[in-house]
mmCIF file of C-alpha atoms and ligand atoms in Angstrom:
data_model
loop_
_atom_site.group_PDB
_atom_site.id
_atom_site.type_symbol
_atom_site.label_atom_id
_atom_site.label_comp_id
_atom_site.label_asym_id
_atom_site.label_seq_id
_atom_site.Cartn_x
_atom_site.Cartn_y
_atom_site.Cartn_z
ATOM 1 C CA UNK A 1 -15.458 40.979 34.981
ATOM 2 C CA UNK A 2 -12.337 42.333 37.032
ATOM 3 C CA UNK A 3 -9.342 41.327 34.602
ATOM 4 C CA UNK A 4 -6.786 40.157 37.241
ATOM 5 C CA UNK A 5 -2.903 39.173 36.847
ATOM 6 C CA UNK A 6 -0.911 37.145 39.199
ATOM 7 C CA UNK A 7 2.942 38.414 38.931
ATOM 8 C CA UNK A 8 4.673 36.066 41.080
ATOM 9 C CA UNK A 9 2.678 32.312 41.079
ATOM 10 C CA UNK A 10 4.026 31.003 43.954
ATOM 11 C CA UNK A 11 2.821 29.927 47.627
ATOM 12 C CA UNK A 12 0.461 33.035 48.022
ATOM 13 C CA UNK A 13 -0.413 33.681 44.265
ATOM 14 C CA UNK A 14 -0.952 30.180 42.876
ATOM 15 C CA UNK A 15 -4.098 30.483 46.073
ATOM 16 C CA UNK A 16 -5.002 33.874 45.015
ATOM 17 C CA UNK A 17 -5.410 32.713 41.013
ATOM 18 C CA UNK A 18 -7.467 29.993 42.060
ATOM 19 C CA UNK A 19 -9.264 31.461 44.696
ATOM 20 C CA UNK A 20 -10.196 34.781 41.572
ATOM 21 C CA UNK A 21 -11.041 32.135 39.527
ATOM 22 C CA UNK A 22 -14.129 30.871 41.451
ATOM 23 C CA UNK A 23 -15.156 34.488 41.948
ATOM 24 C CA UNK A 24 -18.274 35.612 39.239
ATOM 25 C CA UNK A 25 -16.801 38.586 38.803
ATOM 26 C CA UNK A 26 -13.169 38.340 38.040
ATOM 27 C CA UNK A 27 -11.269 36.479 35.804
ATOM 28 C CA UNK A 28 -7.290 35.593 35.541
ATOM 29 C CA UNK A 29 -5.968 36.568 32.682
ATOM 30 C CA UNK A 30 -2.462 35.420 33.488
ATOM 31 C CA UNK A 31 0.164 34.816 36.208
ATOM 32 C CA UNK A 32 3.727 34.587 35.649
ATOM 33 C CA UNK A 33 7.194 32.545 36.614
ATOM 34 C CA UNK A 34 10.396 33.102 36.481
ATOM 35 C CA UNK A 35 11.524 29.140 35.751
ATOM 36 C CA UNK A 36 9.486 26.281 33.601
ATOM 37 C CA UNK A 37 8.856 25.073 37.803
ATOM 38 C CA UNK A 38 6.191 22.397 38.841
ATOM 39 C CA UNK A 39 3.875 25.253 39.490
ATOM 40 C CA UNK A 40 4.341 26.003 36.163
ATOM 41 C CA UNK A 41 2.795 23.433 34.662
ATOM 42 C CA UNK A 42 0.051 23.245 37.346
ATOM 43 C CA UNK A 43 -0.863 26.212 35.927
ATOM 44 C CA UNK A 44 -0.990 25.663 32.069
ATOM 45 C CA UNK A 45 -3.258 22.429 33.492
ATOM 46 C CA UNK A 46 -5.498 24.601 35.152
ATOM 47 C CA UNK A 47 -5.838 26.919 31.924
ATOM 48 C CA UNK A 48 -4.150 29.957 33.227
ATOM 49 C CA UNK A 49 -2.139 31.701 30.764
ATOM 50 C CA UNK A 50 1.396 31.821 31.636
ATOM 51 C CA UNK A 51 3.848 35.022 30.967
ATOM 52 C CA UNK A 52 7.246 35.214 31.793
ATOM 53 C CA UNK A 53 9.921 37.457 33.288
ATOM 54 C CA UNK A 54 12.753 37.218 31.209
ATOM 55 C CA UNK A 55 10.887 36.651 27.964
ATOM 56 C CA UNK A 56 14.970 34.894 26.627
ATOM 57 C CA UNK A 57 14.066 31.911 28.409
ATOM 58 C CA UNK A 58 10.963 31.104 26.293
ATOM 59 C CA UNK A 59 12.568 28.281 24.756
ATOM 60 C CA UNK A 60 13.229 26.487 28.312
ATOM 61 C CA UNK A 61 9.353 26.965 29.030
ATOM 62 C CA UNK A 62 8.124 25.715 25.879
ATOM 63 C CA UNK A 63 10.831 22.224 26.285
ATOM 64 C CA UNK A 64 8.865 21.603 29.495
ATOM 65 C CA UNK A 65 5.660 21.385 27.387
ATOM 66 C CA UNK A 66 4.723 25.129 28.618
ATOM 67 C CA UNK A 67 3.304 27.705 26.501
ATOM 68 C CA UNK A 68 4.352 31.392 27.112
ATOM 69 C CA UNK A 69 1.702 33.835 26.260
ATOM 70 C CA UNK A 70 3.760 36.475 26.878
ATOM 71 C CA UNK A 71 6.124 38.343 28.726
ATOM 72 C CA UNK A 72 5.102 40.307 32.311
ATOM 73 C CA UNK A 73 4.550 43.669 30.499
ATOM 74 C CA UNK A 74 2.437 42.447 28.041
ATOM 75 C CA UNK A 75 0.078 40.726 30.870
ATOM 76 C CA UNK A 76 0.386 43.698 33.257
ATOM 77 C CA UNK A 77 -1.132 45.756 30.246
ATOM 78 C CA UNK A 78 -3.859 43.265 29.920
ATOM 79 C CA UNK A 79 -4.731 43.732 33.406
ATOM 80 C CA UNK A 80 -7.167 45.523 35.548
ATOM 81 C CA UNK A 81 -5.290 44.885 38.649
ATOM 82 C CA UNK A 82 -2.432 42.844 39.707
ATOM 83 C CA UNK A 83 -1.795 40.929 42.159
ATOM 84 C CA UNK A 84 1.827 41.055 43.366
ATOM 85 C CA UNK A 85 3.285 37.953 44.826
ATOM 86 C CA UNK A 86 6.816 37.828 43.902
ATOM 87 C CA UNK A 87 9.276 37.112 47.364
ATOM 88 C CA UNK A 88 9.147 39.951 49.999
ATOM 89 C CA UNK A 89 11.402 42.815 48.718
ATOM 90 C CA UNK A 90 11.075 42.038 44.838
ATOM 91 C CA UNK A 91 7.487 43.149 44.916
ATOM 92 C CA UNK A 92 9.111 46.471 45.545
ATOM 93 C CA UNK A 93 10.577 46.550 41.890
ATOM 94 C CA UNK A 94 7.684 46.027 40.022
ATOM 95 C CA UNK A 95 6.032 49.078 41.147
ATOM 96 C CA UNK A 96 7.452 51.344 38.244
ATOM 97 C CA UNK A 97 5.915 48.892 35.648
ATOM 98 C CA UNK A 98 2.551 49.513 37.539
ATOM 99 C CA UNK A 99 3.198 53.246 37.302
ATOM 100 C CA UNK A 100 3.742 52.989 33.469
ATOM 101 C CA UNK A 101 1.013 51.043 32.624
ATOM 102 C CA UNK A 102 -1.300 53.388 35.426
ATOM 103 C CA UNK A 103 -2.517 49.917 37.050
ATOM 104 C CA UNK A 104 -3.723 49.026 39.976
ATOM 105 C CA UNK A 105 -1.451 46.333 41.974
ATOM 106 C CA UNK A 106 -1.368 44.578 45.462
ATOM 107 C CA UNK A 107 1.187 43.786 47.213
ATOM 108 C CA UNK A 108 1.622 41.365 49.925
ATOM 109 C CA UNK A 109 2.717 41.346 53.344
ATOM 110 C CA UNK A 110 7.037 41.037 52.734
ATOM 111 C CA UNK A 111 6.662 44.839 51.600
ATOM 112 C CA UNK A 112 6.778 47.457 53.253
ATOM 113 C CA UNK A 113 3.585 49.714 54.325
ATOM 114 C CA UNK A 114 4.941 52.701 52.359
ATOM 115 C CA UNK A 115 5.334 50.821 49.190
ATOM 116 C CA UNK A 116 1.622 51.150 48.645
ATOM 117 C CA UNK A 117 1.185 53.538 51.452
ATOM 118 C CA UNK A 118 -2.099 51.972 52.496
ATOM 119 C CA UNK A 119 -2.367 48.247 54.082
ATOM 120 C CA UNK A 120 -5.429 45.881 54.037
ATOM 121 C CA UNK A 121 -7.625 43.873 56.143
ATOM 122 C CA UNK A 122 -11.327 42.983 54.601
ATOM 123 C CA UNK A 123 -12.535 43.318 58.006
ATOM 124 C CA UNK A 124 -10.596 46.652 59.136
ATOM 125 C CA UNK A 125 -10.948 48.792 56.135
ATOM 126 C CA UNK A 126 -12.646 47.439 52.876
ATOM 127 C CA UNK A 127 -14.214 51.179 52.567
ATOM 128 C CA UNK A 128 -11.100 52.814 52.660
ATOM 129 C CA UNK A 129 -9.745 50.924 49.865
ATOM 130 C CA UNK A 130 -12.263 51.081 46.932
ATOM 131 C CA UNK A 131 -11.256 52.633 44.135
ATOM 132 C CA UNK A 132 -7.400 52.756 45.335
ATOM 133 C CA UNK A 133 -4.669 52.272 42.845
ATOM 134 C CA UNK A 134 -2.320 50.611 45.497
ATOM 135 C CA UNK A 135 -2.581 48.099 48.341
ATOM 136 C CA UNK A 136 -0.996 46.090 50.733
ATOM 137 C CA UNK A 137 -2.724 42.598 52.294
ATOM 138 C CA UNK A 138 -0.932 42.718 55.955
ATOM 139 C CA UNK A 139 1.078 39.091 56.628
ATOM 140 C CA UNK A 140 -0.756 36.045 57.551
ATOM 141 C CA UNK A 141 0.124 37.315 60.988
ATOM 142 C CA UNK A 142 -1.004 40.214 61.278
ATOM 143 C CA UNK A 143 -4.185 39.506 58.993
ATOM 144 C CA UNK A 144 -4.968 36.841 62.035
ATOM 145 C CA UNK A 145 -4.179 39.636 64.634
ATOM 146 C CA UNK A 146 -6.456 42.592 63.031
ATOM 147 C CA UNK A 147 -9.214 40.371 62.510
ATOM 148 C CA UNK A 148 -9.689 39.397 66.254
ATOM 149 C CA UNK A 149 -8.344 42.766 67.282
ATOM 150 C CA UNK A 150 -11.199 44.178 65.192
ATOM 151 C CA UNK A 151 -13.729 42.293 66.346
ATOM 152 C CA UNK A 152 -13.527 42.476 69.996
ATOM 153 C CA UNK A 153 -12.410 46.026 69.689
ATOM 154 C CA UNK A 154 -15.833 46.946 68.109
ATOM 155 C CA UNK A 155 -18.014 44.843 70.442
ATOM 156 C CA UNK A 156 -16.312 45.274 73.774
ATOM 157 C CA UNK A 157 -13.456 47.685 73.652
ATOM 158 C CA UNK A 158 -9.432 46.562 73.542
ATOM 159 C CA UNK A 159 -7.317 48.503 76.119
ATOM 160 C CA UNK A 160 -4.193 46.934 75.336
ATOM 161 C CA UNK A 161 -2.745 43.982 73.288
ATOM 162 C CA UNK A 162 0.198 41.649 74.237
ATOM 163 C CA UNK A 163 0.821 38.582 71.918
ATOM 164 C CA UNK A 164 3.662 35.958 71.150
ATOM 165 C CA UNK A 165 3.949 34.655 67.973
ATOM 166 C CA UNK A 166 4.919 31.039 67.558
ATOM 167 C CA UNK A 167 5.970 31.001 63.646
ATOM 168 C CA UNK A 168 6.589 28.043 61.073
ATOM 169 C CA UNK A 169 9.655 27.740 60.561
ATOM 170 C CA UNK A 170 9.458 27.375 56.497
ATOM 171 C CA UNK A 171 6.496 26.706 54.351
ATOM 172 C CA UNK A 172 5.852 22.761 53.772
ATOM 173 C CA UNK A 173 7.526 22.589 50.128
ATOM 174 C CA UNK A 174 10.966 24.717 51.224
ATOM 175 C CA UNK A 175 13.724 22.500 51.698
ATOM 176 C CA UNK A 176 16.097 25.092 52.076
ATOM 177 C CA UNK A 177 15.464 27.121 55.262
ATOM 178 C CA UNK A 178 15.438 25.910 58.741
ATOM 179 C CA UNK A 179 15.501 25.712 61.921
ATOM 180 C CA UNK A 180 15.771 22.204 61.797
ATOM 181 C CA UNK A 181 17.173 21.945 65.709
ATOM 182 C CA UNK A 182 16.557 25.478 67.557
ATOM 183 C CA UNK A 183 14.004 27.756 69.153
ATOM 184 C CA UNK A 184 15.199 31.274 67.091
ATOM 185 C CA UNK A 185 14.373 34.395 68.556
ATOM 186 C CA UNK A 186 12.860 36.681 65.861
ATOM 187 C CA UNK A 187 13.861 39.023 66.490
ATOM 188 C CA UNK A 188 16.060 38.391 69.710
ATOM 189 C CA UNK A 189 14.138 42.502 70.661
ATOM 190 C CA UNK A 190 11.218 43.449 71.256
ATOM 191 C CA UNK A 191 8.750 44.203 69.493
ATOM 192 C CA UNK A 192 8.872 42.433 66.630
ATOM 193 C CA UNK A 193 7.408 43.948 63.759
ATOM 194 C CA UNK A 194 3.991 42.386 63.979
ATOM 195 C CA UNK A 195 2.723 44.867 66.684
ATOM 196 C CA UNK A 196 3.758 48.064 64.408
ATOM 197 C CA UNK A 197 1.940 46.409 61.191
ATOM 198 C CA UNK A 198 -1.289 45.758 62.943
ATOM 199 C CA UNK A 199 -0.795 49.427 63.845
ATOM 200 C CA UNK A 200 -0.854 50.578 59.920
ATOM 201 C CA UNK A 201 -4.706 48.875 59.777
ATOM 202 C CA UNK A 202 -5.856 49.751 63.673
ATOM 203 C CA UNK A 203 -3.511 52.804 64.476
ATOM 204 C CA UNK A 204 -5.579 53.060 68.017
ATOM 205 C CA UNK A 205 -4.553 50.026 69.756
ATOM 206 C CA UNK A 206 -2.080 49.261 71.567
ATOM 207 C CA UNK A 207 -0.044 46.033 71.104
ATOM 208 C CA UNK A 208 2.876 45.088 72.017
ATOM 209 C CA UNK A 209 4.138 41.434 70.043
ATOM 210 C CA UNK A 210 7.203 39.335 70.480
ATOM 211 C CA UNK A 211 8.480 36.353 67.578
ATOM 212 C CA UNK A 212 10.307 33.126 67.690
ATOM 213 C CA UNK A 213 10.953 30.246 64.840
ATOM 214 C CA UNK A 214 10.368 26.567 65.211
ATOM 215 C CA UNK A 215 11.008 23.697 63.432
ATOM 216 C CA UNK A 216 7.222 23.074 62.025
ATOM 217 C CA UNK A 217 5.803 24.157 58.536
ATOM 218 C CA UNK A 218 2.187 23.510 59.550
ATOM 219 C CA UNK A 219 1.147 26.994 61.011
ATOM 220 C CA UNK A 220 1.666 29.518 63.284
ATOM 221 C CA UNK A 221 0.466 29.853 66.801
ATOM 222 C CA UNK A 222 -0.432 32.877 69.040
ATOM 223 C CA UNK A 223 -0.769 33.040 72.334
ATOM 224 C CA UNK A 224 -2.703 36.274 72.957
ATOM 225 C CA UNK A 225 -3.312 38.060 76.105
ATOM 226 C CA UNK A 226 -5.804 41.028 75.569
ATOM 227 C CA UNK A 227 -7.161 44.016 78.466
ATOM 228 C CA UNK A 228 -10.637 44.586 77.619
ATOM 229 C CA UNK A 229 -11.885 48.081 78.708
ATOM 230 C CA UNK A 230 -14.430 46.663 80.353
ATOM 231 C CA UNK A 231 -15.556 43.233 82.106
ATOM 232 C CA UNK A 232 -16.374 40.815 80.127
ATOM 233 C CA UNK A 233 -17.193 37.114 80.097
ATOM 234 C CA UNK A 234 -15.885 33.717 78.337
ATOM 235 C CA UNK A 235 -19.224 33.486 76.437
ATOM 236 C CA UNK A 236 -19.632 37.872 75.613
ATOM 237 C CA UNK A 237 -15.867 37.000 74.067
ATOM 238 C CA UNK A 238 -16.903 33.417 72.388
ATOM 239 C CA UNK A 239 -20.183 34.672 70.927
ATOM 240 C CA UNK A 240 -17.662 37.554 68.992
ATOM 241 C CA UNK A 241 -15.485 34.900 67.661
ATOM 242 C CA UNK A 242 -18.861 32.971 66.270
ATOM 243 C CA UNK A 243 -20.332 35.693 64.694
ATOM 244 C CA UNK A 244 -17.056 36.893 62.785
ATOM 245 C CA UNK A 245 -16.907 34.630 59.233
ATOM 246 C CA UNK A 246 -13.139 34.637 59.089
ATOM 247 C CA UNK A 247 -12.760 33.473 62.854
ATOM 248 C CA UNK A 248 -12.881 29.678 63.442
ATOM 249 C CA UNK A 249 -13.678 27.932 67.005
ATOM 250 C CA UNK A 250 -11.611 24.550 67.137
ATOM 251 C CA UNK A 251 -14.163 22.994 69.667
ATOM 252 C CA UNK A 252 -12.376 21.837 72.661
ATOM 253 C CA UNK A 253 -14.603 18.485 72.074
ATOM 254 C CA UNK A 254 -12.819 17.380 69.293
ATOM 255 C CA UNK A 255 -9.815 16.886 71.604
ATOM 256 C CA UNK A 256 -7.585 19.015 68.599
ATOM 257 C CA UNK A 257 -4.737 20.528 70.682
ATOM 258 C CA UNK A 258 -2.296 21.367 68.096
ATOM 259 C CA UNK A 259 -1.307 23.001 64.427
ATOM 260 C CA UNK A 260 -0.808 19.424 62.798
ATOM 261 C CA UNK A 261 -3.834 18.127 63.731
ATOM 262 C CA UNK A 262 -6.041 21.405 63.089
ATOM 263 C CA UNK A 263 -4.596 21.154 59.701
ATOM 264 C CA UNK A 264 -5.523 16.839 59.675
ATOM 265 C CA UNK A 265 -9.097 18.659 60.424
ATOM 266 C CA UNK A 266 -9.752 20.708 57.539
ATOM 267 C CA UNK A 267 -7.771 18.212 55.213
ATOM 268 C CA UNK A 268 -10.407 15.652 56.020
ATOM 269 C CA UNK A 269 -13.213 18.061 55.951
ATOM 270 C CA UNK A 270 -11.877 18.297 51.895
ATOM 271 C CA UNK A 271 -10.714 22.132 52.034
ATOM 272 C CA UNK A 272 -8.893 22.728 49.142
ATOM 273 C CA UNK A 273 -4.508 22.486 50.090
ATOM 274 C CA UNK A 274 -5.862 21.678 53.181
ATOM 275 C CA UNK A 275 -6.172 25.133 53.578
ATOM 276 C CA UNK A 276 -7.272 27.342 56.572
ATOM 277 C CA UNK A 277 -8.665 30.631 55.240
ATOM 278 C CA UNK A 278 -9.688 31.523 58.942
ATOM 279 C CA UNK A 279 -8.333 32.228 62.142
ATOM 280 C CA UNK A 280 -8.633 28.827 64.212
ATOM 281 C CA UNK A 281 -9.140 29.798 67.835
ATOM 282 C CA UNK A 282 -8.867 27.060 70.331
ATOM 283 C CA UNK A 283 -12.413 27.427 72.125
ATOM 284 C CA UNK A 284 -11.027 25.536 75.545
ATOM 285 C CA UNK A 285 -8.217 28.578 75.382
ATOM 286 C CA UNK A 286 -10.255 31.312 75.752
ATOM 287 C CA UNK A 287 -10.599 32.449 79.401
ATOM 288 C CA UNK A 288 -11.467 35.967 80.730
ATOM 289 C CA UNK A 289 -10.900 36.895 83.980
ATOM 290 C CA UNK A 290 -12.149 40.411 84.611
ATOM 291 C CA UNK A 291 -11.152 42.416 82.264
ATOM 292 C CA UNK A 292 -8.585 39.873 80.852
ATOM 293 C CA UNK A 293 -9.028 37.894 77.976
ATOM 294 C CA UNK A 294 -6.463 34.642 76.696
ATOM 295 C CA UNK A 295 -6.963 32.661 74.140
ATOM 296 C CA UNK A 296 -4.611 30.696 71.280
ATOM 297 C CA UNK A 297 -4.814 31.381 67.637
ATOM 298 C CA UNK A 298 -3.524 28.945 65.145
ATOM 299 C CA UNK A 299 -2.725 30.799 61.630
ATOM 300 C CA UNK A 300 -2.105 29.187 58.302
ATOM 301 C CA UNK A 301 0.496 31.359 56.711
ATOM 302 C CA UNK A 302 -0.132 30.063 53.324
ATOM 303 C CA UNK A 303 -4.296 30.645 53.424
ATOM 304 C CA UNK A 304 -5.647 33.539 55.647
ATOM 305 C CA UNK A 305 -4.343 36.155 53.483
ATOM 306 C CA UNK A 306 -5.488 34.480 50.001
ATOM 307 C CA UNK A 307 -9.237 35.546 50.723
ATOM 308 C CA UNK A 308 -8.288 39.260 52.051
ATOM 309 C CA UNK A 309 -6.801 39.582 48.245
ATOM 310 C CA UNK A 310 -9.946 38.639 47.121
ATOM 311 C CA UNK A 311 -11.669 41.192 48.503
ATOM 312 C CA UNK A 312 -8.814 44.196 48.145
ATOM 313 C CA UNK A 313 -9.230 43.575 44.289
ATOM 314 C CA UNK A 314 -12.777 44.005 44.535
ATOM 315 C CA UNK A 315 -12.403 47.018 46.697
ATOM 316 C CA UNK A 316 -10.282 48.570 44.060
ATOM 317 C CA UNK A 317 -12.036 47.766 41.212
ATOM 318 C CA UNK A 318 -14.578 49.940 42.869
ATOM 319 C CA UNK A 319 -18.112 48.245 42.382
ATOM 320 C CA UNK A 320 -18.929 46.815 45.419
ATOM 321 C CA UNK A 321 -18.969 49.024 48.128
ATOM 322 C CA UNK A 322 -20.105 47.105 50.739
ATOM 323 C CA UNK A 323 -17.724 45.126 53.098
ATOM 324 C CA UNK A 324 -20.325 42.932 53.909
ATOM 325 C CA UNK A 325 -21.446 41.899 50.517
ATOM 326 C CA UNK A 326 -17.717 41.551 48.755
ATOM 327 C CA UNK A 327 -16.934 39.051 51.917
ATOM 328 C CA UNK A 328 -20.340 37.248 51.857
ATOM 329 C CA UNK A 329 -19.072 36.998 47.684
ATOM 330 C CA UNK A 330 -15.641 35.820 48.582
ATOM 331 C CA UNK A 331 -16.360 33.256 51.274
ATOM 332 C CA UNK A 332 -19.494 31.239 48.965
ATOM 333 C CA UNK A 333 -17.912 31.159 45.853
ATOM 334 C CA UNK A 334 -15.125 28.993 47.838
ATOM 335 C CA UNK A 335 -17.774 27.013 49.739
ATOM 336 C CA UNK A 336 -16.145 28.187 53.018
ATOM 337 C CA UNK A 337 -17.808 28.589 55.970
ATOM 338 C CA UNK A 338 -15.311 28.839 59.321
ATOM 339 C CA UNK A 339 -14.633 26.288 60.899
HETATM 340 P P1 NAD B 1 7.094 32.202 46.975
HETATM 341 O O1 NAD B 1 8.568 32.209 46.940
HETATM 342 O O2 NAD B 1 6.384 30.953 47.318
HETATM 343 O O3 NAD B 1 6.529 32.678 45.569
HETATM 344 C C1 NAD B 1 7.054 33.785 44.893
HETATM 345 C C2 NAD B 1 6.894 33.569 43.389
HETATM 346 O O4 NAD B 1 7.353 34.718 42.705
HETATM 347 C C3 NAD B 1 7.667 32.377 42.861
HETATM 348 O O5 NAD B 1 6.839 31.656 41.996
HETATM 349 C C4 NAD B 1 8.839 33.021 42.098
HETATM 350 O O6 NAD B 1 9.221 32.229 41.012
HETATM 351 C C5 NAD B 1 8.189 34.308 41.615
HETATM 352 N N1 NAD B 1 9.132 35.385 41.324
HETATM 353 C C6 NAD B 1 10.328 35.640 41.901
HETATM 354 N N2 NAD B 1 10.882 36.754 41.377
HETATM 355 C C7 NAD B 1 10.007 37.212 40.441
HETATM 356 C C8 NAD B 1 9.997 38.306 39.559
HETATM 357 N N3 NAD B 1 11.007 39.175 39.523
HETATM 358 N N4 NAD B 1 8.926 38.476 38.732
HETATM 359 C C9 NAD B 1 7.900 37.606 38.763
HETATM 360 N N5 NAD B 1 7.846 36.526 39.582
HETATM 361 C C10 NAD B 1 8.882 36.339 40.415
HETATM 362 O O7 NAD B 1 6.676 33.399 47.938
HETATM 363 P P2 NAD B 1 5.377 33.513 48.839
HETATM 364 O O8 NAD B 1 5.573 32.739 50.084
HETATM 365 O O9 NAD B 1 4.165 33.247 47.998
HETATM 366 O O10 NAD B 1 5.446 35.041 49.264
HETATM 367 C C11 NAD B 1 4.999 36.067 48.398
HETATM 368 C C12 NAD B 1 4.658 37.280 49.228
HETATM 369 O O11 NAD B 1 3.608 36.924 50.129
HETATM 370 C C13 NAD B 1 5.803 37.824 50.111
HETATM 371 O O12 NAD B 1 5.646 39.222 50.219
HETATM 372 C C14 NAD B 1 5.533 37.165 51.440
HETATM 373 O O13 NAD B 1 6.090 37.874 52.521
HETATM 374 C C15 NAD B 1 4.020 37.209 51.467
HETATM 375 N N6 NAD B 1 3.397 36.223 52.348
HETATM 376 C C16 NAD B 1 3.856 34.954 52.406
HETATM 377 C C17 NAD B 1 3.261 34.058 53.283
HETATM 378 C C18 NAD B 1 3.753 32.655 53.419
HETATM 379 O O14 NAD B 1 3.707 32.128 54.512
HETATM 380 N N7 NAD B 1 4.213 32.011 52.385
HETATM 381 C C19 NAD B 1 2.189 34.463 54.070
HETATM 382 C C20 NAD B 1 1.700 35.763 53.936
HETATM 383 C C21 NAD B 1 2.316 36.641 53.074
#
């Protein structure tokens, strides 16, 4: 069993600890908060030990009915690797206790490439991650982006990628950020950074992305415009998206035209969170016309990158060397099968 910790149980890790958990070969051996939070006690109910950074503020834990197994050095020494999901930019100050404890660790998108000077997609480059001792998943964006990229780069050849990203605004539980009332340009140039971190998994293509923020938590949305380097058809390009097991169709018969319905979708079909661990391409979209291809993508920021940790940890931990097999893994312990 791969011993795996969860430093940062928030949004992304609270997923990735449950989404271990159902895995036969790993097992969490803690995740850790910084405050006695809701998520908190979710996870003493689920059975997850829970460690703390600032070990002085057991007291406030254990008044909120919380035991504290430990502080974060004692679980990063019980680990085999950790999975790093503190806020974008803390991440980055963990990596000395790593070091110390010689550990392996993944970090998440809000860090930088060099950080772990190798980034992730299960897709892209499982093989060049086993046995690593540090790795970053992309973003939910970018994950989303490299795994259609990917898939109709190997199958029909991409000459060139434009995309613009539509992104959530804040995820559903943030009451804090906005836009509540604006279209934000972000950034106002061009490109925004998606473009360059799809280039640290497929350095070959070229892409070219531009961002704005709406008011929505449900998801993001791409609208993708792709040169193939050669002619193609709506069906070569549809039959791609079908065989790939992290790329959803939404079939333009269920009338779905939008993020807050996708998400209605999968809520009713009884995903767990309501939560869309693939891309969700919206079939009606996707038109080629010579060797143009346009299509939209709906991304759930919280999810797609949840089952690419999965797999990175396996990757690390070495044993399973095949792509193939560590996804097939990932994807049936959860029960998911694309939509
Ligand atoms: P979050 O704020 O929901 O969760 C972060 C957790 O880390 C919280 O539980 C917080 O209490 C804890 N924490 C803060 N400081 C800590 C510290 N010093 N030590 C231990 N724990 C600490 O954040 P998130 O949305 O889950 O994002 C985590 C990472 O995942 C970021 O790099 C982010 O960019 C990336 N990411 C987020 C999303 C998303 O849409 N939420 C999508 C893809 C990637």
């Amino acid at each position: 069993m791969i011993k795996v910790a969860i430093n940062g149980y928030g949004t992304i890790g609270k997923r990735v600890a449950d989404a271990a958990a159902a895995q036969k070969d790993m097992e969490i051996i803690g995740v850790s908060k910084t405050r006695p939070t809701a998520e908190a006690l979710v996870a003493v109910k689920k059975g997850y030990p829970v460690y703390i950074a600032d070990i002085t503020k057991k007291a406030s834990f254990e008044k909120a009915g919380i035991l504290v197994a430990g502080s974060i050095e004692e679980m990063v020494q019980k680990a085999d690797v950790i999975v790093d999901g503190t806020p974008g930019g803390v991440g980055e100050s963990n990596k000395a206790l790593y070091e110390k404890y010689g550990k392996k660790a993944i970090w998440q998108g809000g860090e930088d490439h060099n950080l772990a000077g190798f980034s992730f997609n299960a897709h892209t480059n499982y093989k060049d991650a086993i046995g690593r001792q540090f790795v970053r998943v992309v973003s939910c964006n970018t994950t989303g982006l490299c795994r259609v990229i990917k898939a109709l780069d190997d199958k029909i050849g991409v000459a060139k990628v434009k995309a613009v990203m539509v992104r959530r605004g804040a995820d559903p539980h943030v009451v804090k950020k906005g836009p509540i009332d604006a279209v934000v340009l972000d950034p106002p140039t061009i490109p925004s950074h998606h473009g360059p971190d799809v280039n640290t998994v497929l350095p070959h293509i070229d892409i070219v992305t531009m961002a704005m923020i709406v008011p929505t938590t449900q998801m993001h949305m791409h609208a993708i415009q792709m040169e193939l380097k050669r002619e193609s058809t709506r069906d070569e390009v549809l039959d791609v998206m079908k065989a790939h097991s992290r790329i959803g169709l939404v079939q333009a018969t269920t009338g779905i035209k939008s993020t807050a319905e996708l998400k209605e979708y999968v809520m009713d079909l009884g995903r767990p969170r309501s939560d869309l661990w693939e891309n969700g391409v919206f079939e009606a979209s996707v038109a080629v016309i010579g060797k143009d291809l346009y299509f939209f993508q709906a991304i759930h920021q919280e999810a797609d990158v949840v089952i690419e940790n999965v797999d990175a940890i396996r990757a690390m931990a070495g044993d399973v060397k095949d792509p193939e097999i560590s996804i097939k893994m990932t994807n049936e312990s959860l029960g998911f099968v694309a939509i």
